[in-house]
Structure formats: C-alpha cells, structure tokens
Tab-separated table of C-alpha atoms and ligand atoms in Angstrom:
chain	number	residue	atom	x	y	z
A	240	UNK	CA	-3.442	-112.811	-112.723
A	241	UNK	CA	-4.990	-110.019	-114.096
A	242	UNK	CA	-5.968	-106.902	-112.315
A	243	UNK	CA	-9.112	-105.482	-112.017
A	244	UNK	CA	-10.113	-101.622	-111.394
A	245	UNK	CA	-13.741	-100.139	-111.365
A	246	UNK	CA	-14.397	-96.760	-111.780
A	247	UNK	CA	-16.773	-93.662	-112.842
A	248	UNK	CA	-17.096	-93.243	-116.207
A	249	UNK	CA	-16.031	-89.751	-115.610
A	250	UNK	CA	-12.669	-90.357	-113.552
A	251	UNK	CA	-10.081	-88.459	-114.269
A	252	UNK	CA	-5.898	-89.153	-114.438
A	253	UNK	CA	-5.660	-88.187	-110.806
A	254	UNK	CA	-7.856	-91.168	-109.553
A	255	UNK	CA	-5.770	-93.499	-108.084
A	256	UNK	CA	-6.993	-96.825	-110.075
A	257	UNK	CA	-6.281	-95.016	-113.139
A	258	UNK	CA	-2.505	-93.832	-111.816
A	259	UNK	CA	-2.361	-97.264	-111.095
A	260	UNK	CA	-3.341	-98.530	-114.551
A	261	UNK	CA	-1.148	-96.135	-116.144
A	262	UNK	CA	2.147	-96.956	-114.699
A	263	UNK	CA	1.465	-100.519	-115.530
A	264	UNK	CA	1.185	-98.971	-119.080
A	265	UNK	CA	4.564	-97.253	-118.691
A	266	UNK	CA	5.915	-100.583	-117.261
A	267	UNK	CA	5.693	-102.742	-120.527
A	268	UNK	CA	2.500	-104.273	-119.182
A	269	UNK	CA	-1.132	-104.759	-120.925
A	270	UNK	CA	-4.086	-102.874	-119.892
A	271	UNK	CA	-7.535	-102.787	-121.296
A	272	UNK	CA	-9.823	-99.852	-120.462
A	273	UNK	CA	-13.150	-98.195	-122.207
A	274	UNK	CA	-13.230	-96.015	-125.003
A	275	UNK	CA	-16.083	-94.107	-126.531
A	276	UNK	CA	-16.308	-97.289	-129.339
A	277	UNK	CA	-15.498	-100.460	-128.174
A	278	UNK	CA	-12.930	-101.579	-125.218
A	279	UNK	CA	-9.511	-101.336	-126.103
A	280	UNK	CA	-6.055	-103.041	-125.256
A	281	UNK	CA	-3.302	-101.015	-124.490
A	282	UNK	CA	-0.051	-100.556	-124.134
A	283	UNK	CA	3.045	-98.019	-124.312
A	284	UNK	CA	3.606	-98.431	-128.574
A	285	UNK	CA	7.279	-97.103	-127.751
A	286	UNK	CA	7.965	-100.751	-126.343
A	287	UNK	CA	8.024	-103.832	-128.608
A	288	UNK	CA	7.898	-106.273	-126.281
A	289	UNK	CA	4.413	-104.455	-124.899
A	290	UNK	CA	3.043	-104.246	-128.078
A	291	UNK	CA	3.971	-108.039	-128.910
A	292	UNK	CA	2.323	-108.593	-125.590
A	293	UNK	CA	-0.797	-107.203	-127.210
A	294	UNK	CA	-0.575	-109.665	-130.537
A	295	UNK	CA	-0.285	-112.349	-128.156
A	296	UNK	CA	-3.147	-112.222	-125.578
A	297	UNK	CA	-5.427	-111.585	-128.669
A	298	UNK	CA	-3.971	-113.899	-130.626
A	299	UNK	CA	-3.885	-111.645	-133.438
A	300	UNK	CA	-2.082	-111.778	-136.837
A	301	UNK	CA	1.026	-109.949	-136.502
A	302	UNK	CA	0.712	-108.617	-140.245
A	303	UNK	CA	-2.403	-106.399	-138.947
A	304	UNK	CA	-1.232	-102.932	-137.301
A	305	UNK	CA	-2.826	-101.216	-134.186
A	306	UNK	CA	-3.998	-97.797	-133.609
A	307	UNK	CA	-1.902	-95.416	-131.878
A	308	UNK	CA	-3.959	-93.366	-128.850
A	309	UNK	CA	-3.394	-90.000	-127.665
A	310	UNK	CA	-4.764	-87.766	-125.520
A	311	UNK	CA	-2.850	-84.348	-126.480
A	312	UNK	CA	-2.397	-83.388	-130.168
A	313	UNK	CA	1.174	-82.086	-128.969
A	314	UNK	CA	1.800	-85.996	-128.705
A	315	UNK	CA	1.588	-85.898	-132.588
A	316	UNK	CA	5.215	-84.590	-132.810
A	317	UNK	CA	7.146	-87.448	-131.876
A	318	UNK	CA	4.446	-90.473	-134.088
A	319	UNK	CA	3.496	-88.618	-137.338
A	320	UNK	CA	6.197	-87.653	-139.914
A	321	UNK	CA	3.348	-84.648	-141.642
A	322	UNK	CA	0.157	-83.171	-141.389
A	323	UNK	CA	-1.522	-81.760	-144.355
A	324	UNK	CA	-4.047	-79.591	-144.160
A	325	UNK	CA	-7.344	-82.169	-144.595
A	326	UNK	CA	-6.036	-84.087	-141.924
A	327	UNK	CA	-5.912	-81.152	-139.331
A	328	UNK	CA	-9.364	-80.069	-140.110
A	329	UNK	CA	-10.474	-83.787	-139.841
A	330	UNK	CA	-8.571	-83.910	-136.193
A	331	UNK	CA	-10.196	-79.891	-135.553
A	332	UNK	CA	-13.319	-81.247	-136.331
A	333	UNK	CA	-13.667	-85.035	-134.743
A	334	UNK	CA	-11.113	-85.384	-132.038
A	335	UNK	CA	-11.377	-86.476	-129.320
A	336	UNK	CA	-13.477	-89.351	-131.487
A	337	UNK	CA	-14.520	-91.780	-133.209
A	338	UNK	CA	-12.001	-91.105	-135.778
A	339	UNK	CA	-9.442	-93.109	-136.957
A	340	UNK	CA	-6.548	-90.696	-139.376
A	341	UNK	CA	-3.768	-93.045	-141.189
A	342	UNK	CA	-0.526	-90.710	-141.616
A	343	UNK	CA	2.764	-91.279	-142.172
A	344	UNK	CA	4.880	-92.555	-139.533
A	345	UNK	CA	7.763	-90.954	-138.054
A	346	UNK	CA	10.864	-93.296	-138.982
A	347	UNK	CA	12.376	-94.869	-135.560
A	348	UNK	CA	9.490	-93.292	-133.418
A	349	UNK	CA	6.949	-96.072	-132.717
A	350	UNK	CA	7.953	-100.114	-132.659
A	351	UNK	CA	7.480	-101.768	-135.742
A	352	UNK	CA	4.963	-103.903	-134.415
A	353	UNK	CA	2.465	-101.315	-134.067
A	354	UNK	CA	2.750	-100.310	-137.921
A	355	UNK	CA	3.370	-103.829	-139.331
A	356	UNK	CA	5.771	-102.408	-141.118
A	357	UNK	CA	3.413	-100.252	-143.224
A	358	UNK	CA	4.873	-96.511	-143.211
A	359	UNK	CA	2.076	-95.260	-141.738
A	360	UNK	CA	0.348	-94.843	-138.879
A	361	UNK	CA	-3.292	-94.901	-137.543
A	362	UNK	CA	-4.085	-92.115	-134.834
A	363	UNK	CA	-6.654	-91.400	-133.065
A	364	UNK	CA	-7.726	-89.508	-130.120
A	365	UNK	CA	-10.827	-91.347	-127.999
A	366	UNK	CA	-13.775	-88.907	-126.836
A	367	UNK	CA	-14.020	-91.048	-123.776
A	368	UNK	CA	-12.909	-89.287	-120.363
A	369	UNK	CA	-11.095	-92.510	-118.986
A	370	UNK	CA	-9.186	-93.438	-122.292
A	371	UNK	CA	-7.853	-89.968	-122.109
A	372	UNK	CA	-7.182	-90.121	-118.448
A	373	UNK	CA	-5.256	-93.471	-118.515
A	374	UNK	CA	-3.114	-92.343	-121.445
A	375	UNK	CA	-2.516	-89.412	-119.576
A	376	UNK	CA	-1.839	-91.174	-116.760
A	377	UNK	CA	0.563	-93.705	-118.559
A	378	UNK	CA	2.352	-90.970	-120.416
A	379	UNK	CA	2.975	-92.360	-123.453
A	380	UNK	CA	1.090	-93.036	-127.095
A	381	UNK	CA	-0.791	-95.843	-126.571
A	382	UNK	CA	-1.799	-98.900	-129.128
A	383	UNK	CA	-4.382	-100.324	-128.243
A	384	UNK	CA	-6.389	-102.619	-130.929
A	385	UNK	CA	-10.240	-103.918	-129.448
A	386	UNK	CA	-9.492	-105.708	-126.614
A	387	UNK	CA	-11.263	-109.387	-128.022
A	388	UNK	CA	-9.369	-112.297	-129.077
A	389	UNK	CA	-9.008	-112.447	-132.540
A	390	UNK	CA	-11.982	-113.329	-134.335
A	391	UNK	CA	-14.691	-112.559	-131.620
A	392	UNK	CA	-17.003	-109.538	-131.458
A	393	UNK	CA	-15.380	-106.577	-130.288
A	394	UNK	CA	-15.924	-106.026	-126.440
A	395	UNK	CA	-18.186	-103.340	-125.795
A	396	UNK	CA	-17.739	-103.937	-121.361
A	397	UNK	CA	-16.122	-105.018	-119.249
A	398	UNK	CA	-17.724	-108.418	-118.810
A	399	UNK	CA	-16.562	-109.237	-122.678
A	400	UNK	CA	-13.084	-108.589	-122.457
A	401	UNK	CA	-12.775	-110.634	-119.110
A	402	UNK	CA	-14.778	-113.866	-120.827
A	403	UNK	CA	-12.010	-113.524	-123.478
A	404	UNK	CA	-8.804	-111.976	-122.058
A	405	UNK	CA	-8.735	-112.491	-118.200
A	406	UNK	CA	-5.387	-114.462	-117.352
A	407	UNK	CA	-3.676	-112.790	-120.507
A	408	UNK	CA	-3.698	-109.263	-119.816
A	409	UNK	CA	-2.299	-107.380	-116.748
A	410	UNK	CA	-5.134	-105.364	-116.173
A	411	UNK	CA	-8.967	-104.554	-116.733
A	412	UNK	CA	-10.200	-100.937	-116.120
A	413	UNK	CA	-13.544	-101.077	-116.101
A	414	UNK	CA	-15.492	-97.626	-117.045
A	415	UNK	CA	-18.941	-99.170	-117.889
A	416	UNK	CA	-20.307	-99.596	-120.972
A	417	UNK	CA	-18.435	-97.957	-124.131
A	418	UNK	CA	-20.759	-95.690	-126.348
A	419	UNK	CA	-21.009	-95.893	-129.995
A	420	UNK	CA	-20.356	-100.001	-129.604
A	421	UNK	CA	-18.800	-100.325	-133.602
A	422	UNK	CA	-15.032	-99.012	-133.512
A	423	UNK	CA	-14.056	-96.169	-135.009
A	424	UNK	CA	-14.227	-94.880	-138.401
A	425	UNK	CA	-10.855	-95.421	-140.278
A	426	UNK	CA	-9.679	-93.253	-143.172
A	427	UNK	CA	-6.528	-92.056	-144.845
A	428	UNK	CA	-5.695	-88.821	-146.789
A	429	UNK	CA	-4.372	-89.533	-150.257
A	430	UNK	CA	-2.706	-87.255	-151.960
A	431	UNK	CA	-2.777	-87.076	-155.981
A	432	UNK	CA	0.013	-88.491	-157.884
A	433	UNK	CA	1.593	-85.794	-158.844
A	434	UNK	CA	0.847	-83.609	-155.739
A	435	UNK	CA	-2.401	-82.139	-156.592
A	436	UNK	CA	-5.844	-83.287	-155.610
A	437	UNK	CA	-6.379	-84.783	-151.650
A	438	UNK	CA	-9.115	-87.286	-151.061
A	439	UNK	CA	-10.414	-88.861	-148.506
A	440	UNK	CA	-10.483	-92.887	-148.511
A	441	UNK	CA	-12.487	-94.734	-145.636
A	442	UNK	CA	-10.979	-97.883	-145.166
A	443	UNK	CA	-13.678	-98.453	-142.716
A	444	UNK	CA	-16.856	-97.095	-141.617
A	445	UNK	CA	-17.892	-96.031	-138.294
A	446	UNK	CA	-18.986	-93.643	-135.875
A	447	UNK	CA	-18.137	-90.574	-137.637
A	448	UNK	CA	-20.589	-90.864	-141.041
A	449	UNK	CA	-19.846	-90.314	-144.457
A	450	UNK	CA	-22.243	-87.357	-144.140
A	451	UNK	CA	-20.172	-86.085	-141.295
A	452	UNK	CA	-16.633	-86.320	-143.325
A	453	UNK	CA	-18.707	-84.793	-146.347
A	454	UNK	CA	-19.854	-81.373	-144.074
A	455	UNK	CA	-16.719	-81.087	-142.879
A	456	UNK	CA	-14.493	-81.223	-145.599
A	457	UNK	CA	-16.761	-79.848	-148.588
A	458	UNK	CA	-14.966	-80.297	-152.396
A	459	UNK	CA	-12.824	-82.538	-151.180
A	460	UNK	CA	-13.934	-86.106	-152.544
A	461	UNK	CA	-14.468	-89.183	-150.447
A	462	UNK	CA	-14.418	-92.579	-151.174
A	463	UNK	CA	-16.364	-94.333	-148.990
A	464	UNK	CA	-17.008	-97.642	-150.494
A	465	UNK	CA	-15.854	-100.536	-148.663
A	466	UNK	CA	-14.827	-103.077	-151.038
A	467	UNK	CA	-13.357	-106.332	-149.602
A	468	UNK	CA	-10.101	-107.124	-151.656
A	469	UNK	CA	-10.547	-110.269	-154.004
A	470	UNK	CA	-8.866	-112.936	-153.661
A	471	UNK	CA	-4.339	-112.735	-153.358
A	472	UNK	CA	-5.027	-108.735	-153.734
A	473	UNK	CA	-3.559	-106.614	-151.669
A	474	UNK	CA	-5.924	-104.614	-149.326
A	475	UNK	CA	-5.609	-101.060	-148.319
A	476	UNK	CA	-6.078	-101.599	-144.689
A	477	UNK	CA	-4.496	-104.936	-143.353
A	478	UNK	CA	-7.077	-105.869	-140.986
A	479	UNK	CA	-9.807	-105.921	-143.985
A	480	UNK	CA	-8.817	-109.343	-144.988
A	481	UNK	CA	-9.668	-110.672	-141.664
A	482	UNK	CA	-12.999	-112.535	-140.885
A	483	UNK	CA	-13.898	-110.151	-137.962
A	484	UNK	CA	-16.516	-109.780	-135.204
A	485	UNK	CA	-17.728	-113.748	-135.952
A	486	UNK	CA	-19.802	-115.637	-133.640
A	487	UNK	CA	-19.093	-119.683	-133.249
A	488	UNK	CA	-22.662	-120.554	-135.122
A	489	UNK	CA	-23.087	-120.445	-138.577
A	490	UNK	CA	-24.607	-116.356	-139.607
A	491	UNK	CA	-26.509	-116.272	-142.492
A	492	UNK	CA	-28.366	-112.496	-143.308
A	493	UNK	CA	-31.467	-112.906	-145.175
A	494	UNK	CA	-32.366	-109.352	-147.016
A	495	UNK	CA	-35.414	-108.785	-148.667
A	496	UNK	CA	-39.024	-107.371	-148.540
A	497	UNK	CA	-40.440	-107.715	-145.000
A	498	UNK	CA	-42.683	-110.653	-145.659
A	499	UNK	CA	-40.118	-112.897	-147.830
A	500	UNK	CA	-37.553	-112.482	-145.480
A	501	UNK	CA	-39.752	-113.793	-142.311
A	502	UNK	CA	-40.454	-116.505	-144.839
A	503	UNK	CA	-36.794	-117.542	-145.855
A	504	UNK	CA	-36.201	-117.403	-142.141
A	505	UNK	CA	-38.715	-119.665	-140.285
A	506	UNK	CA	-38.577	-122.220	-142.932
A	507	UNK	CA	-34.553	-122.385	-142.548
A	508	UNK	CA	-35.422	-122.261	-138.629
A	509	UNK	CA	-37.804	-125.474	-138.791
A	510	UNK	CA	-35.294	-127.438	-141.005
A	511	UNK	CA	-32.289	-126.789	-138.790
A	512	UNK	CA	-34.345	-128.117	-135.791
A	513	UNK	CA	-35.270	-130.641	-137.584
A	514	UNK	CA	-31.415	-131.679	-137.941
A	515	UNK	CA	-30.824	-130.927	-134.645
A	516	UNK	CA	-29.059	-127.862	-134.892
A	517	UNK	CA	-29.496	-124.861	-131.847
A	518	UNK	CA	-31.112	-121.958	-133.897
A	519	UNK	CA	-30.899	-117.714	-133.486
A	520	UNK	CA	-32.295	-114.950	-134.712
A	521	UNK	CA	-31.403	-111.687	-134.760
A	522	UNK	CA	-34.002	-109.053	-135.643
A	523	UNK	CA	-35.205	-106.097	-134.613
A	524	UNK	CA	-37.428	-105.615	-131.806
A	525	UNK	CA	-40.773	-105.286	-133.338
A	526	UNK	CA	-39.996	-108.325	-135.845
A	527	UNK	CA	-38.698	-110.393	-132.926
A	528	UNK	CA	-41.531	-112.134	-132.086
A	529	UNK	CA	-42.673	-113.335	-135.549
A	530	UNK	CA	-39.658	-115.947	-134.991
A	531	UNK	CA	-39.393	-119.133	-132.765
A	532	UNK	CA	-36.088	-120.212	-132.224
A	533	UNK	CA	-33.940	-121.073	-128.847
A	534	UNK	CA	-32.474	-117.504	-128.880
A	535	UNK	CA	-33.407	-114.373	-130.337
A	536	UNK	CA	-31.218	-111.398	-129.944
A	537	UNK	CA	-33.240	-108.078	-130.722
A	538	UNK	CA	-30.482	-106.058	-130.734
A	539	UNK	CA	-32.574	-102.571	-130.876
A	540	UNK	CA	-35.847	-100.926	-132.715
A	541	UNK	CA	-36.363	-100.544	-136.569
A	542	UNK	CA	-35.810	-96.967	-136.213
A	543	UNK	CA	-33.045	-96.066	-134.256
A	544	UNK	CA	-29.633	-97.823	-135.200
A	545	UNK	CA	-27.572	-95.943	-132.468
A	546	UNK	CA	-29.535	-98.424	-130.485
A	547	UNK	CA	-28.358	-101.313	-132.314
A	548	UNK	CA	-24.682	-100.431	-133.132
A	549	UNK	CA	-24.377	-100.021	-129.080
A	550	UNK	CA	-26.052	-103.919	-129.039
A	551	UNK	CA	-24.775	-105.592	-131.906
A	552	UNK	CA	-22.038	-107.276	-130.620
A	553	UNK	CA	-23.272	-108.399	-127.064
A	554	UNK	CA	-26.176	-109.784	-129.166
A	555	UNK	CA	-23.468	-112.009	-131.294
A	556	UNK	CA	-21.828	-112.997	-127.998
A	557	UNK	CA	-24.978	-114.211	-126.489
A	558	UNK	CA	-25.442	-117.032	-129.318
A	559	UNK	CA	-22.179	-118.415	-128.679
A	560	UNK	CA	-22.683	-118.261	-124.771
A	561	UNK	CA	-25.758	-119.764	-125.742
A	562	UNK	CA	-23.919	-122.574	-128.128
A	563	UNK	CA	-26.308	-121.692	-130.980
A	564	UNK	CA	-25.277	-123.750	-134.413
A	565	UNK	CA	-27.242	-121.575	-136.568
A	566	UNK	CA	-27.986	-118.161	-136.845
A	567	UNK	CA	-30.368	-115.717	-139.232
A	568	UNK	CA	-30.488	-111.803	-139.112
A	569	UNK	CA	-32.868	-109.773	-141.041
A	570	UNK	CA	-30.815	-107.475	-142.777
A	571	UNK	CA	-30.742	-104.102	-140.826
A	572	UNK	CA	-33.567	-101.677	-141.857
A	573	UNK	CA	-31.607	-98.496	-141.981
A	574	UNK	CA	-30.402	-96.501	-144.320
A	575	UNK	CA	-26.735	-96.804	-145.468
A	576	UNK	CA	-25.760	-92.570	-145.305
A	577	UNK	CA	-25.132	-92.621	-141.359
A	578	UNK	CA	-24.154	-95.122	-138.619
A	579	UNK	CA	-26.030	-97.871	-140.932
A	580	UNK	CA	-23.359	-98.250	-143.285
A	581	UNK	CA	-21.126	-99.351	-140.514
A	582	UNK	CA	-23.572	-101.570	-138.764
A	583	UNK	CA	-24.402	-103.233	-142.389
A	584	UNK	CA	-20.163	-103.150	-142.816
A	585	UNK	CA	-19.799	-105.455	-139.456
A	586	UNK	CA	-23.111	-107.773	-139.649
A	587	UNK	CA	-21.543	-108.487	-143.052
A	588	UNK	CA	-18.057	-109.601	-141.764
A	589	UNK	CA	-20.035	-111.428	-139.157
A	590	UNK	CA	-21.233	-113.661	-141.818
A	591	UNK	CA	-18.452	-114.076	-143.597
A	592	UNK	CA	-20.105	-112.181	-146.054
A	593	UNK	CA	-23.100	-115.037	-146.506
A	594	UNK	CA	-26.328	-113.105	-147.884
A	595	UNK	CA	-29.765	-114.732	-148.880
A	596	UNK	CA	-31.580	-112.203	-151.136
A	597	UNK	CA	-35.221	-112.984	-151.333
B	811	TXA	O1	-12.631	-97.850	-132.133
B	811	TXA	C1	-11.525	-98.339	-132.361
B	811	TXA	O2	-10.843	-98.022	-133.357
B	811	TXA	C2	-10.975	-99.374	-131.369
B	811	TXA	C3	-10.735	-98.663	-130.048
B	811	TXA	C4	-10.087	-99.536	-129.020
B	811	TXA	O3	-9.993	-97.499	-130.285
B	811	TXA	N1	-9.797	-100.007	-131.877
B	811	TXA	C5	-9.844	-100.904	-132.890
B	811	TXA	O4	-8.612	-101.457	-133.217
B	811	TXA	O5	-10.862	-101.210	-133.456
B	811	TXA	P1	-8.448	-102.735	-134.129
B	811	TXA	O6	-7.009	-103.081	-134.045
B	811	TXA	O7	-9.408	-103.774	-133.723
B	811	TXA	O8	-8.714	-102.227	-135.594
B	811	TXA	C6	-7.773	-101.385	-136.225
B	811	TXA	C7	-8.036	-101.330	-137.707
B	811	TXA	C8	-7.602	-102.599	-138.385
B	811	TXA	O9	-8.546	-102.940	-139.389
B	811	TXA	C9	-6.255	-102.200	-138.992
B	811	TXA	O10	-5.922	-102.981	-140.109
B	811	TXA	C10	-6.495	-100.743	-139.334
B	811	TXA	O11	-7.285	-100.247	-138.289
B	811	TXA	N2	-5.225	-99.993	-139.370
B	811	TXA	C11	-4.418	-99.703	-138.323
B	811	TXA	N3	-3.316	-99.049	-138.753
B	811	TXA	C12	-3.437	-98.903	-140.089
B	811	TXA	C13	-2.618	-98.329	-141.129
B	811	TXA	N4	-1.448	-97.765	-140.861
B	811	TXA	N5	-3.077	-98.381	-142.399
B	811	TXA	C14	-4.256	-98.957	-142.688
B	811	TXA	N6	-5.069	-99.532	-141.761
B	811	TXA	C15	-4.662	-99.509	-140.487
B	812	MG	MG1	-10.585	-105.418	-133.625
C-alpha cells in the first residue's frame, strides 16, 4: 500500500506528515514528494537497497544515475570529492534551484547505484519549501530521479505519480502542483586538459537559461548545445540516450510558417480518421481552434512559455488517458535563449525526435 500525505505547499520539517515522510526516508523506504520542477522519488542515496527500490518502481535502466538532493550545502562534505570555484558561484547563484551541478563523487560515500558507476555525481538543491523540509526531515542526501515510470512524462502532481506509481512506492507527499513543470537544468564543470580553462557543458536544458548561466558566470564559455549521441556513441549524460517524456500515440511536430503548418496538420488529421486512428493536437491556445481532432491539448498562449513548460506534460498525459493513436504539435513559437530551449529539448524527445518541416 502506499501512503498518502497532503499538505501546504509551504509546510515546513516540523509538520507532522512530513516527519512522517522523512523517517520512512531514513527507513530504506520510497517516498515521492514535490519539487520546484517536476515530482520526485526519493530515497536515503546512503542505502542501496533504497535506491534499487527507486530503479524498480520506475522501472528504470539501472545504467542511468539519479540526482542527489540536499537541503544544506554543509551536506556537500560527505557526497562531493571538490568544488572549484565555477561550481560554487553556480550553487551561490541558483541554489536552492532548478540547477542540476555534476561533480566528482566522494569514493565510498554514496551507493553505487545512485552514480551508475560514473565518478561523479549530480547535486542539486530544490527551491521548493517541502523538498527541503522532507530532506530535512529524513536527514540524509536524498536521490530522487522524477517520480514517472520510465518512459512517461514526468509528473508534475500528485495525481500523475499516483496513475503511475501507487502500489510501488511507500509514500506520496502531496504539495500541489510543482512550478517550473520541465526538470532541472543539468550541467557539469569541465576543466581543460591540462588544468587551465573551465567551461561550462549543459547536458540538459532547463529552468535555469543559458542566459542565466551566461550573467552569472561571464568569460567563462558554455556549451549549451544539446546534441543527442549518434548511434553506439557514448553520451555525456546517461539518461540522454533514453526516449523520455513519450506519450503511448504516435508524436509527430510539424514546424514551419504558420499557415503550412495548419496545412500539414489537418490534412494528416483527416487521413488518420480516415484509417481509423484517435487523433491530437497540441497547439497553442490561440491556434487551437483552427484544428478538429478528438483531443486538443493547448498547453498555454503563444507568448508566454512559462505557461506551457508548467502544462506540457499533463497535456501529453491527457492523450494517452484519452487513448489517442496519433498526435501533431505545432512546433513551439518561442524563442530558443530562455525556458524555450528546454521546452523545444523535451517536445523533441517526446517524438522520438520525428519533425515535419514545411
Ligand atoms: O528537476 C529534476 O532534476 C528532477 C527533480 C525530481 O529534481 N529530477 C530528475 O531526475 O529529473 P531524472 O533522474 O529524471 O533525471 C536525471 C538526469 C538524467 O538524464 C541523468 O542521466 C542525469 O540527470 N545525470 C544524473 N547524474 C549524472 C552524472 N553523474 N553525470 C551525468 N548526468 C547525470
Ligand atoms: Mg526523469
């Protein structure tokens, strides 16, 4: 059975749910809870059989590590082997965030389930009052990956991670909706080969921008674009070789001018009806209505993508609860400097990477 807790977005480690929650943490068990990004699933990343715990209500590939969550940089000490310099102005500047920092592990400190057996280590400290409060509570780094089976959009409430995880997990705390709705931004500080020039390498976009890294960190470079690694090529950040975030129907983005891509769309839509197929759409709101199909998802207006980051993924979870066979989007209309590089990143995976340019 798996436990349920509801509280205020704003509860803090003293609430009693949340004590609760937290000792089941420190017990071995599984417990997913809200974060500022998506819903995570956690659990103490000390204990192996926890973390394997974790792989196994997700059903994820055991090859792909989990982030480690804190809620006190002094936790740092006992995960991280260093900290150099770009790194602690990246944590000065974005923690408690959306930010994701890869550094070395400490040998012997974590299990070797939460690394994969890479030797490093993906940290991050969550901006969202109950995260903080439950790791608090627990007492103990937490990994916690999104808390969606494998292969499913990443839960962004409650509802989501019961419709995939209830019966697997120990617990549920629910906190309401989470904010941003993509996870976080991942990158790791390289240093040069021989010791000189740092850089900054986003392994994947997210709620902390490009621009953002840029202001923060000026002269240092960034690399920022997100290649997917070809084919048998090894890729920086395990979980990049993944199809992600997919919905059951077939997604197919359509990008082009305006008026082509309504086009390209409502022909494909009358064809797949014709072969019987349960059709979708995902737009944005003041294109929705130029389409006819059994669902269309507007997951937010043409000019704010805050709005659809935070909607993206319950809009791919409604075509499958809707047992749509076929899906379109309209590629996003925002620009690719802020949050719309990582909402272009994820509609991408959702498609498997399957573009119609028009
Ligand atoms: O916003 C988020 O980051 C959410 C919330 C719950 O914090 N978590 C999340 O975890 O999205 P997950 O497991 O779904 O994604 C973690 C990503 C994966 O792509 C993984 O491969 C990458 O981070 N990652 C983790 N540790 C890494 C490491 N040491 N080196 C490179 N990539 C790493
Ligand atoms: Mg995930």
């Amino acid at each position: 059975m798996t436990l349920y807790w509801k509280v205020e977005p704003d509860a803090s480690h003293a609430h009693p749910f949340l004590l609760e929650a937290g000792k089941m943490i420190a017990e071995g068990g599984t417990v997913a809870f809200p974060t500022e990004t998506v819903y995570g699933l956690g659990a103490d990343a000390r204990n192996t059989e926890a973390v394997e715990a974790v792989f196994r209500a997700k059903g994820r590939p055991a090859d792909n590590p989990l982030i480690v969550h804190i809620a006190d940089r002094r936790q740092l000490d006992g995960i991280v082997r260093e900290t150099d310099g770009a790194a602690l102005r990246l944590m000065d500047a974005f923690w408690p965030g959306p930010l994701t920092i890869v550094l070395p592990a400490a040998p012997g400190a974590l299990s070797p389930r939460v690394t994969a057996g890479l030797p490093t280590v993906g940290v991050r400290m969550p901006a969202h009052p109950v995260a903080l409060a439950l790791i608090r509570a627990a007492g103990c780094p937490v990994a916690a990956p999104s808390a969606n089976r494998s292969g499913r959009p990443s839960p962004t409430n409650a509802a989501h991670v019961r419709e995939d995880l209830d019966g697997r997990i120990g617990g549920i705390v629910d906190g309401g909706p989470a904010g941003v709705g993509l996870e976080s931004t991942v990158v790791v500080v390289e240093k040069g080969l021989t010791g000189g020039d740092t850089q900054i390498r986003v392994l994947r976009p997210g709620g902390v921008t490009v621009a953002d890294l840029r202001r923060e960190l000026p002269g240092v470079p960034i690399a920022a674009e997100i290649e997917e690694p070809a084919e048998g090529q090894t890729p920086r950040s395990p979980g990049m070789k993944y199809a992600h975030y997919a919905p059951k129907g077939r997604l197919t983005i359509v990008e082009g001018s305006p008026e082509r891509v309504a086009d390209r769309i409502r022909r494909s839509l009358s064809e797949a009806k014709r072969n019987g197929e349960r059709t979708g759409v995902l737009a944005v709101r003041e294109r929705a209505d130029l389409y006819d199909a059994d669902v269309i998802a507007a997951c937010g207006s043409a000019n704010d993508p805050e709005e659809a980051a935070r909607n993206l993924y319950a809009a791919l979870r409604r075509f499958d609860e809707a047992g749509v066979t076929c899906i379109w989007a309209e590629q996003f209309p925002f620009p690719p400097d802020g949050i719309g590089l990582a909402l272009a990143n994820r509609l991408s995976k959702a498609a498997g990477h399957r573009i119609e340019r028009v």
